[in-house]
PDB file of C-alpha atoms in Angstrom:
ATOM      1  CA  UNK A  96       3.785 -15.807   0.394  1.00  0.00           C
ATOM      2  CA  UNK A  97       3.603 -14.569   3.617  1.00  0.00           C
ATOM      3  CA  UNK A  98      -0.450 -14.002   4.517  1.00  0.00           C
ATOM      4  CA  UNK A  99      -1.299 -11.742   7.230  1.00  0.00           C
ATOM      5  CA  UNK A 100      -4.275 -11.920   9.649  1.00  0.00           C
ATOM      6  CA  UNK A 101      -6.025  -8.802  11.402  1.00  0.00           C
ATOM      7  CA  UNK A 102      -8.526  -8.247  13.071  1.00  0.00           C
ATOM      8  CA  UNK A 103     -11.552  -6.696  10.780  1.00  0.00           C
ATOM      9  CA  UNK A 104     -12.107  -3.654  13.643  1.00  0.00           C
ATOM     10  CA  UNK A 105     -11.649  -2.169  16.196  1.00  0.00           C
ATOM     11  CA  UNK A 106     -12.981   1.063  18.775  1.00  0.00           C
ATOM     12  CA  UNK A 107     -11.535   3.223  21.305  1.00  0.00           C
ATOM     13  CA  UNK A 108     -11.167   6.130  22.681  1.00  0.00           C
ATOM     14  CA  UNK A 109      -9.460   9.479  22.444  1.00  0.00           C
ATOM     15  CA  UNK A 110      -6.058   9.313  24.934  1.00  0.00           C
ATOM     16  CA  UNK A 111      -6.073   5.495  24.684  1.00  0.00           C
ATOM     17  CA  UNK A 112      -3.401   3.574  23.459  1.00  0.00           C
ATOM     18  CA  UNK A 113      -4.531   1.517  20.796  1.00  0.00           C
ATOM     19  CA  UNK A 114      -2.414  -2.122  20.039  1.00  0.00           C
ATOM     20  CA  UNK A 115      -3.275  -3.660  16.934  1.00  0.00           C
ATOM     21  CA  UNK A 116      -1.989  -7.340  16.336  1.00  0.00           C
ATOM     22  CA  UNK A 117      -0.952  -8.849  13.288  1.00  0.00           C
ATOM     23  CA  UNK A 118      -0.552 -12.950  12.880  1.00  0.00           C
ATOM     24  CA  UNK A 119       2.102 -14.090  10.473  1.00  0.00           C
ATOM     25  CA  UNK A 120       2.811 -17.511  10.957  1.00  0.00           C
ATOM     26  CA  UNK A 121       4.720 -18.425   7.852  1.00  0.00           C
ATOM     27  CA  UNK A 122       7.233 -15.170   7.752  1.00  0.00           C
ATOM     28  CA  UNK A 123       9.973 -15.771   6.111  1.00  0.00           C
ATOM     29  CA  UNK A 124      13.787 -15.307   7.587  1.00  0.00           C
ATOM     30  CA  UNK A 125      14.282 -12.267   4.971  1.00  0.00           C
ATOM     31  CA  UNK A 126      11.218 -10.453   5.402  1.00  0.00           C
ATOM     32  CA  UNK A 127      10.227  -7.443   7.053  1.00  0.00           C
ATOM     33  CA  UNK A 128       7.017  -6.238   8.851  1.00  0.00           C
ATOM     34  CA  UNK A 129       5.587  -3.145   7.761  1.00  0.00           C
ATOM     35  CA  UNK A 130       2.360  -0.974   8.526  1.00  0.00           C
ATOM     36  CA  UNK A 131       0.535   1.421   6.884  1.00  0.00           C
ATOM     37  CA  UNK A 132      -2.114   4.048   7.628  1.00  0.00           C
ATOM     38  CA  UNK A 133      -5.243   4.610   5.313  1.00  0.00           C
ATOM     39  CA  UNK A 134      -7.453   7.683   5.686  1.00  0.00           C
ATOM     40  CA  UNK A 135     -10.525   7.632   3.317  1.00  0.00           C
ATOM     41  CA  UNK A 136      -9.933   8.787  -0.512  1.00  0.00           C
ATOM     42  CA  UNK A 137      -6.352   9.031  -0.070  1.00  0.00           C
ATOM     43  CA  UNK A 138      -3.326   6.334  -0.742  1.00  0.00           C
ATOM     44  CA  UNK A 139      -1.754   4.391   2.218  1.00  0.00           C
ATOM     45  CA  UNK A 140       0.658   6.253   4.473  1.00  0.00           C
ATOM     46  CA  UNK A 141       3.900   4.593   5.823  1.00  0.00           C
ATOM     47  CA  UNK A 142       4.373   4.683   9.504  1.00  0.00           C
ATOM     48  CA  UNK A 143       6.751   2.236  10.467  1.00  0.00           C
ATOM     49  CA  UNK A 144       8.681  -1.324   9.637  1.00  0.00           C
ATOM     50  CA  UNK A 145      10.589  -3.127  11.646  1.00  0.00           C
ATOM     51  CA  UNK A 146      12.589  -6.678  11.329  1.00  0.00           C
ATOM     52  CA  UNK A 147      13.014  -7.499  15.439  1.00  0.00           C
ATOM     53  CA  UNK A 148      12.601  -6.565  19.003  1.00  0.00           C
ATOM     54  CA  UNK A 149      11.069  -3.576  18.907  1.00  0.00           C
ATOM     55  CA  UNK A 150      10.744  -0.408  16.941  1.00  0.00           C
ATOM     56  CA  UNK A 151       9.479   3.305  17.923  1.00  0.00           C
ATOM     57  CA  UNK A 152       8.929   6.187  16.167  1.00  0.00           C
ATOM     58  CA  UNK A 153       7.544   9.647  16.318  1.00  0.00           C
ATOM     59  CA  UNK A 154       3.921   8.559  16.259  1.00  0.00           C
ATOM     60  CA  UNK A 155       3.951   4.925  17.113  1.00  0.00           C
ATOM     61  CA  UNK A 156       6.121   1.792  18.232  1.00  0.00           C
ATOM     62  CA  UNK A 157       6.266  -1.985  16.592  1.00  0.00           C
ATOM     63  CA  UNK A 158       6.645  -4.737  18.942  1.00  0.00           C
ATOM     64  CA  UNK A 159       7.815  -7.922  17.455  1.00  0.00           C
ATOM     65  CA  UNK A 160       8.465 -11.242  19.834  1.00  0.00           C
ATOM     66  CA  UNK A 161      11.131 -13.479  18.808  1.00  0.00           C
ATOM     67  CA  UNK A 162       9.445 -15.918  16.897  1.00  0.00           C
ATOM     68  CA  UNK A 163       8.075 -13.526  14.562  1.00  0.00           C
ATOM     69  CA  UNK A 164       4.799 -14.773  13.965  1.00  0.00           C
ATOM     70  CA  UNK A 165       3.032 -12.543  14.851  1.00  0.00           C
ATOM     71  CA  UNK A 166       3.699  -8.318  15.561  1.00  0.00           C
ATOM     72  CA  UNK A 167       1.299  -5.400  17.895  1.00  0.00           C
ATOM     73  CA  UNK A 168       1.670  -2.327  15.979  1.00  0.00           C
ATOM     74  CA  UNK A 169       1.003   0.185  19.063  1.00  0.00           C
ATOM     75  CA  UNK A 170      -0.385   3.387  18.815  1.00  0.00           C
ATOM     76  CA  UNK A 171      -0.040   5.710  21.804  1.00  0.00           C
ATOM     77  CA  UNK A 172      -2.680   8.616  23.265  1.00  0.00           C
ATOM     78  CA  UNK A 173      -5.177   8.050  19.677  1.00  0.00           C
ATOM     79  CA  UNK A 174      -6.818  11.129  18.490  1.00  0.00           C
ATOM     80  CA  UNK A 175      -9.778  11.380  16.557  1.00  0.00           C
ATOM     81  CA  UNK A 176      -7.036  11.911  13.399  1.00  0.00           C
ATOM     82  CA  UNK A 177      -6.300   8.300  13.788  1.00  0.00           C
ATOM     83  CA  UNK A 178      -9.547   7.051  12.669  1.00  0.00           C
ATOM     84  CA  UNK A 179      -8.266   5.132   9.565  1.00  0.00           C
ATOM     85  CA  UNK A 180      -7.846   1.723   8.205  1.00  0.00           C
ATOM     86  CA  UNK A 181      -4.390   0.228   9.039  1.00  0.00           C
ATOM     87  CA  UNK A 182      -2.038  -2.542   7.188  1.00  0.00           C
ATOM     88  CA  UNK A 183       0.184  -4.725   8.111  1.00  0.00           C
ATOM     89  CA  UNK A 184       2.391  -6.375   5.562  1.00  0.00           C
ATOM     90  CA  UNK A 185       5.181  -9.079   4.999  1.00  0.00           C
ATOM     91  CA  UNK A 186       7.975  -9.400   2.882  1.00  0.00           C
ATOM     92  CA  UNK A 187      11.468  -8.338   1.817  1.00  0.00           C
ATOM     93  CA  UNK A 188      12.278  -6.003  -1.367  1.00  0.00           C
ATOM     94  CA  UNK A 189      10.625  -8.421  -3.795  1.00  0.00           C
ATOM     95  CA  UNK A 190       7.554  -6.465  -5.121  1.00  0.00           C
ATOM     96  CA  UNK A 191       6.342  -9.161  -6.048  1.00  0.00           C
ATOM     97  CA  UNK A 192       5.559 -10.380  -2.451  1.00  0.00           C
ATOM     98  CA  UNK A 193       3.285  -6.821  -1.858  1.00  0.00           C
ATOM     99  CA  UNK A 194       0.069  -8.318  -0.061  1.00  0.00           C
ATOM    100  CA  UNK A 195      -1.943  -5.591   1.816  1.00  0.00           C
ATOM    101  CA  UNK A 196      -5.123  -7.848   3.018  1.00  0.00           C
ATOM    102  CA  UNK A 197      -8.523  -5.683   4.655  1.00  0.00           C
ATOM    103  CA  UNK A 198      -6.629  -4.229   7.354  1.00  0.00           C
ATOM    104  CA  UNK A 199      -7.838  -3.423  10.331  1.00  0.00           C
ATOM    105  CA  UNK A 200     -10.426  -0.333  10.554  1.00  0.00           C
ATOM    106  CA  UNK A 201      -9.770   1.760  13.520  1.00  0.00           C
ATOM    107  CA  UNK A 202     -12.445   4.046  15.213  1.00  0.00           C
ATOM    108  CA  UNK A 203     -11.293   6.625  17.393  1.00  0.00           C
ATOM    109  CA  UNK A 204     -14.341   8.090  19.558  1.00  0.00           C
ATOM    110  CA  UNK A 205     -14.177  11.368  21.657  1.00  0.00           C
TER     111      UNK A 205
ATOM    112  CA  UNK B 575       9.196  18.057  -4.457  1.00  0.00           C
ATOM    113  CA  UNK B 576       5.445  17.231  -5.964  1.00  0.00           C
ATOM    114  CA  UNK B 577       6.215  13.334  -4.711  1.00  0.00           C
ATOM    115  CA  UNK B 578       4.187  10.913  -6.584  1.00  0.00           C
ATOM    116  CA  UNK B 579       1.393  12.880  -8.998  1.00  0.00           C
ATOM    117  CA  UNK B 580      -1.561  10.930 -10.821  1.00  0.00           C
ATOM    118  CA  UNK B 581      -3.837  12.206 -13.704  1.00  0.00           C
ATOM    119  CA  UNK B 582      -6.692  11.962 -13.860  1.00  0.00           C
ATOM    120  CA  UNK B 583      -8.541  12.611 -10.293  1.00  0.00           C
ATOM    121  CA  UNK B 584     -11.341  10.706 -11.772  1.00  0.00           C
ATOM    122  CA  UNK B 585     -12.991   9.438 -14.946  1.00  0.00           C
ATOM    123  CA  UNK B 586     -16.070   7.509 -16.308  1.00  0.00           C
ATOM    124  CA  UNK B 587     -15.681   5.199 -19.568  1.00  0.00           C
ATOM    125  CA  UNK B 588     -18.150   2.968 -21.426  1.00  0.00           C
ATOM    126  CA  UNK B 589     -17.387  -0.555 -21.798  1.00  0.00           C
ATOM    127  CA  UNK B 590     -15.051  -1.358 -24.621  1.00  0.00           C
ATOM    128  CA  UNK B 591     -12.870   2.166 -24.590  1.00  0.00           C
ATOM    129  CA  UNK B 592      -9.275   2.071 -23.458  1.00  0.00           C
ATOM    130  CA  UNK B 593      -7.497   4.885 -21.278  1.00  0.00           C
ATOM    131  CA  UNK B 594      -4.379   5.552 -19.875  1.00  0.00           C
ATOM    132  CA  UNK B 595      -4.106   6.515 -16.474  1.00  0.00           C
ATOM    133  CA  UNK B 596      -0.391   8.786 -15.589  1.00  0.00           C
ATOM    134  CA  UNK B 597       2.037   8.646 -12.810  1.00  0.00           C
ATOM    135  CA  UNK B 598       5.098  10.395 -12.382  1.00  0.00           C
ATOM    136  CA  UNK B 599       7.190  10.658  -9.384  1.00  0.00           C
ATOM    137  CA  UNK B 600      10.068  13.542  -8.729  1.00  0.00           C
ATOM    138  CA  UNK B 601      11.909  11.383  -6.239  1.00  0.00           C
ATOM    139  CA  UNK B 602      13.923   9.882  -8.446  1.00  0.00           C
ATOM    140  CA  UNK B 603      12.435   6.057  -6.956  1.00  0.00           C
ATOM    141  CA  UNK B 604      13.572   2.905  -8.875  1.00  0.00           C
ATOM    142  CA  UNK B 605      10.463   1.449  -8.008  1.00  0.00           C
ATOM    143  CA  UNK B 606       6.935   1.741  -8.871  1.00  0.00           C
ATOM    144  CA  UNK B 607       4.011   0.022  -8.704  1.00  0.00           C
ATOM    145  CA  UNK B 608       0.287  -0.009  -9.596  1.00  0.00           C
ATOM    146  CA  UNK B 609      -2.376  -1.159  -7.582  1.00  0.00           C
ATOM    147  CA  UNK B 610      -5.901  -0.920  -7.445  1.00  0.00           C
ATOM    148  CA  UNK B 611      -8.830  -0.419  -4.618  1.00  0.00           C
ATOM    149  CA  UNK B 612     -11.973  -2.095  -4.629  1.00  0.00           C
ATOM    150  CA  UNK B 613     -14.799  -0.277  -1.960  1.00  0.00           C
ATOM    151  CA  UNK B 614     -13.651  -1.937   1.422  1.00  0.00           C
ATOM    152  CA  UNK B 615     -11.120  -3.914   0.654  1.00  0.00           C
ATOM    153  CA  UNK B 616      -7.503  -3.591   0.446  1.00  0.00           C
ATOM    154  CA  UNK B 617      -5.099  -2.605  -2.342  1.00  0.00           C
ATOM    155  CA  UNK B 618      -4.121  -5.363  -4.705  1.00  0.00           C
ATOM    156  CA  UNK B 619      -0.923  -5.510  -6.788  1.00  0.00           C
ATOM    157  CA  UNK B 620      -1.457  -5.283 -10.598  1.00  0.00           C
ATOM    158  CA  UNK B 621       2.037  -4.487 -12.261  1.00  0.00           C
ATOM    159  CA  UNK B 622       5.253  -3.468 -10.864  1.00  0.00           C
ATOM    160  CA  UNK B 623       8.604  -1.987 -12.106  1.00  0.00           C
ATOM    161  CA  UNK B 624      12.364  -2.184 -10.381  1.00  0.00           C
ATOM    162  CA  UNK B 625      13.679   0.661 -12.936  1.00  0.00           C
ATOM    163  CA  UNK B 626      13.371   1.899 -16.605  1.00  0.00           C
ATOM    164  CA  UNK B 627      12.178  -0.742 -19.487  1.00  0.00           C
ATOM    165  CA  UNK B 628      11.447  -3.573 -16.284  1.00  0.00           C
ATOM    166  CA  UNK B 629       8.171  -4.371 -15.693  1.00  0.00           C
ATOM    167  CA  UNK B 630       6.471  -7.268 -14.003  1.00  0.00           C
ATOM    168  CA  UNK B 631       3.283  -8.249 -13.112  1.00  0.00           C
ATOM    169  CA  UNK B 632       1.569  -8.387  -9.645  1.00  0.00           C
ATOM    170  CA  UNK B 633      -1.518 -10.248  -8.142  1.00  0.00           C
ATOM    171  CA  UNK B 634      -3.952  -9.023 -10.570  1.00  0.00           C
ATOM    172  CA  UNK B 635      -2.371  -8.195 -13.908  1.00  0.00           C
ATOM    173  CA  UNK B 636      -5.346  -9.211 -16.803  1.00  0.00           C
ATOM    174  CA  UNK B 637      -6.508  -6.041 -18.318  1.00  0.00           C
ATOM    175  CA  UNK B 638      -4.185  -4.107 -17.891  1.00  0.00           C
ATOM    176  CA  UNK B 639      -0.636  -3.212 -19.691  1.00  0.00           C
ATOM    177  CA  UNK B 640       2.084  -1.151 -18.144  1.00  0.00           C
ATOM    178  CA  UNK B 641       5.350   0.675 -19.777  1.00  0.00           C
ATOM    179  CA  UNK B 642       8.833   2.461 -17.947  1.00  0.00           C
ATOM    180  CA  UNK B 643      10.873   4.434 -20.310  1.00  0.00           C
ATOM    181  CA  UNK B 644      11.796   6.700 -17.440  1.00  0.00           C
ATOM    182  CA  UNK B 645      12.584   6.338 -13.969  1.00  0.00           C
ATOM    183  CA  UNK B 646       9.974   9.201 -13.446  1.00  0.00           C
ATOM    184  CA  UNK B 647       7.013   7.924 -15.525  1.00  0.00           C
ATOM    185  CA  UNK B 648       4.759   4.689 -15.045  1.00  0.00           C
ATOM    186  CA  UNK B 649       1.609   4.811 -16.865  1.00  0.00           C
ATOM    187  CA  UNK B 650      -0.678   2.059 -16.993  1.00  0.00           C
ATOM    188  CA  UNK B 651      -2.746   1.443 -19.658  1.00  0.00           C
ATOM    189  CA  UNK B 652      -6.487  -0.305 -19.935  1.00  0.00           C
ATOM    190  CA  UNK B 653      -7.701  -1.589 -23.133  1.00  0.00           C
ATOM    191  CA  UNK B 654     -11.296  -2.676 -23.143  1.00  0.00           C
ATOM    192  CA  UNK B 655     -12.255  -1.531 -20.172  1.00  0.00           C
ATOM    193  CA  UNK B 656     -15.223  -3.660 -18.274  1.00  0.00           C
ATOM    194  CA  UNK B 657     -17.737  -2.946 -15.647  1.00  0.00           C
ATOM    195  CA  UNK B 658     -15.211  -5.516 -13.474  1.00  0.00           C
ATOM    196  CA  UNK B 659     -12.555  -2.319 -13.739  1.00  0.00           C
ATOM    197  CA  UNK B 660     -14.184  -0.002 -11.594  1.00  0.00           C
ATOM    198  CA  UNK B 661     -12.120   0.614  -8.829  1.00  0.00           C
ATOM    199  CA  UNK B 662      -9.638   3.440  -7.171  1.00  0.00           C
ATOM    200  CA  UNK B 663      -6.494   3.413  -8.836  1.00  0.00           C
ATOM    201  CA  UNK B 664      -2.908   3.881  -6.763  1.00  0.00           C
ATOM    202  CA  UNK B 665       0.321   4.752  -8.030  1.00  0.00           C
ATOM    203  CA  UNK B 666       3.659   4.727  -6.003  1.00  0.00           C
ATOM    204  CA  UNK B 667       7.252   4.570  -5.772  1.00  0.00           C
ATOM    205  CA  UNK B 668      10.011   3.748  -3.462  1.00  0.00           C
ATOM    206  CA  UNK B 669      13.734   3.718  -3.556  1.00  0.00           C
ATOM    207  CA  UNK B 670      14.644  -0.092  -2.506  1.00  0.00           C
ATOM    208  CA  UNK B 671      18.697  -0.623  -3.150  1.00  0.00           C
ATOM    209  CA  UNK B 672      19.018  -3.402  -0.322  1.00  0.00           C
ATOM    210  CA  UNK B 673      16.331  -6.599   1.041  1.00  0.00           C
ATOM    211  CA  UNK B 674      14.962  -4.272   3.068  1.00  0.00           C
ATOM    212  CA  UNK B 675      11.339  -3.285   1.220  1.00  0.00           C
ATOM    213  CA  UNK B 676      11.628   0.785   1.952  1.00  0.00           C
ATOM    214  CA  UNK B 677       8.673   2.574   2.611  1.00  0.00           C
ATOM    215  CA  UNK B 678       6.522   3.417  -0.816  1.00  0.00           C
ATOM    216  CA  UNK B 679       4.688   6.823  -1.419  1.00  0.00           C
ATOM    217  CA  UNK B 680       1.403   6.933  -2.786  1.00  0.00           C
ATOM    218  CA  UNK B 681      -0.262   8.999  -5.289  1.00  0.00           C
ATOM    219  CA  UNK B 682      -3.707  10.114  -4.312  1.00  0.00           C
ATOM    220  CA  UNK B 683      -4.880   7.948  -6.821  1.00  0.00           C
ATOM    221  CA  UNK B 684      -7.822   7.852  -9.724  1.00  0.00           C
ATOM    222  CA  UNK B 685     -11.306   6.804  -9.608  1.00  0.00           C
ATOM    223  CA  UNK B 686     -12.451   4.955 -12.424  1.00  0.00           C
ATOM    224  CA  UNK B 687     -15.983   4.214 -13.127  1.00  0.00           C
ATOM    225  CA  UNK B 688     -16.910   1.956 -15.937  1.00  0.00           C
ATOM    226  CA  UNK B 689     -20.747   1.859 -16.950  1.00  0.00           C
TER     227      UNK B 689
END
């Protein structure tokens, strides 16, 4: 299985952009990299997957380098609404591969 | 579309009952899982299903028994529940057809509190 490292925390500040890293050194060719959002009492929220390259979306972008080992979920202009805890995960369809870890708990500060 | 529903919001049991704790998702999802949440930590795996009557279990299985008849209904089942059970409980579903592991929606879950 593909185990993910994070870092525990992290601060900033409202208007920042905020890059959190993921380390995934034994990815396997068929799996994907996907992140999650967490706010407290509630289930984790998508926000985006990618395979390669790079990936952007409405509210943030995945950079991946070619080695995939490692991927910086980034996070433009933070708001205090981003204060959450944040996954990263690895693996293909196979359920059985789900491993969310700690995550990373972002604080957003005015 | 409700999306993925759980009942109950929360419950207490002694030691030794069993429950059931429901799911049901309108988004017609082949998959489902069941995971739970321990204070600060993240959400561990404990049974999954790729479509009716398939079930299989995750990282953390013991305890715990889980049914599909439906592709809308998942409910997971405790039977003698113990103090070690306490945890936030999170249902979800997503539609995965390909290798691709598509994004999964999350119920807002069920605390459980066994004294």
């Amino acid at each position: 299985l593909a185990k993910t490292t994070q870092p525990i925390s992290m601060d900033s500040y409202e208007g920042q952009e905020v890059n959190i890293t993921c380390s995934h050194n034994n990815i396997a060719t068929n799996d994907y990299i996907t992140w999650y959002q967490q706010f407290p009492s509630q289930g984790p929220r998508f926000i985006i997957q990618g395979y390669k390259t790079k990936v952007t979306n409405e509210v943030a972008s995945l950079f991946i380098p070619a080695d995939r080992k490692s991927s910086t979920l980034s996070l433009p202009r933070v708001s205090l609404s981003d204060t959450a805890v944040y996954y990263c995960l690895v693996g293909d369809s196979s359920a059985s591969k789900i491993i969310f870890g700690s995550g990373t708990r972002l604080s957003i500060r005015p | 579309n409700a999306g993925v529903t759980q009942t109950p919001k929360f419950r207490i049991l002694k030691i030794g009952q069993s429950m059931t704790l429901q799911c049901t998702q309108d988004m017609n999802h082949n998959y489902m899982y069941w995971y739970r949440q321990d204070p600060g930590m993240g959400l561990k795996l404990i049974y999954y299903s790729v479509g009716a009557g398939i079930t299989d279990k995750g990282e953390v299985p013991n305890g715990y028994n889980v049914s599909r008849s439906t592709t809308e209904d998942f409910p997971l089942r405790l039977e003698l529940a113990a103090p070690s059970q306490t945890s936030v409980y999170f249902c979800a579903s997503s539609y995965t057809i390909d290798r691709a592991p598509y994004e999964q929606y999350f119920g807002p879950g069920t605390r459980l509190t066994v004294t």
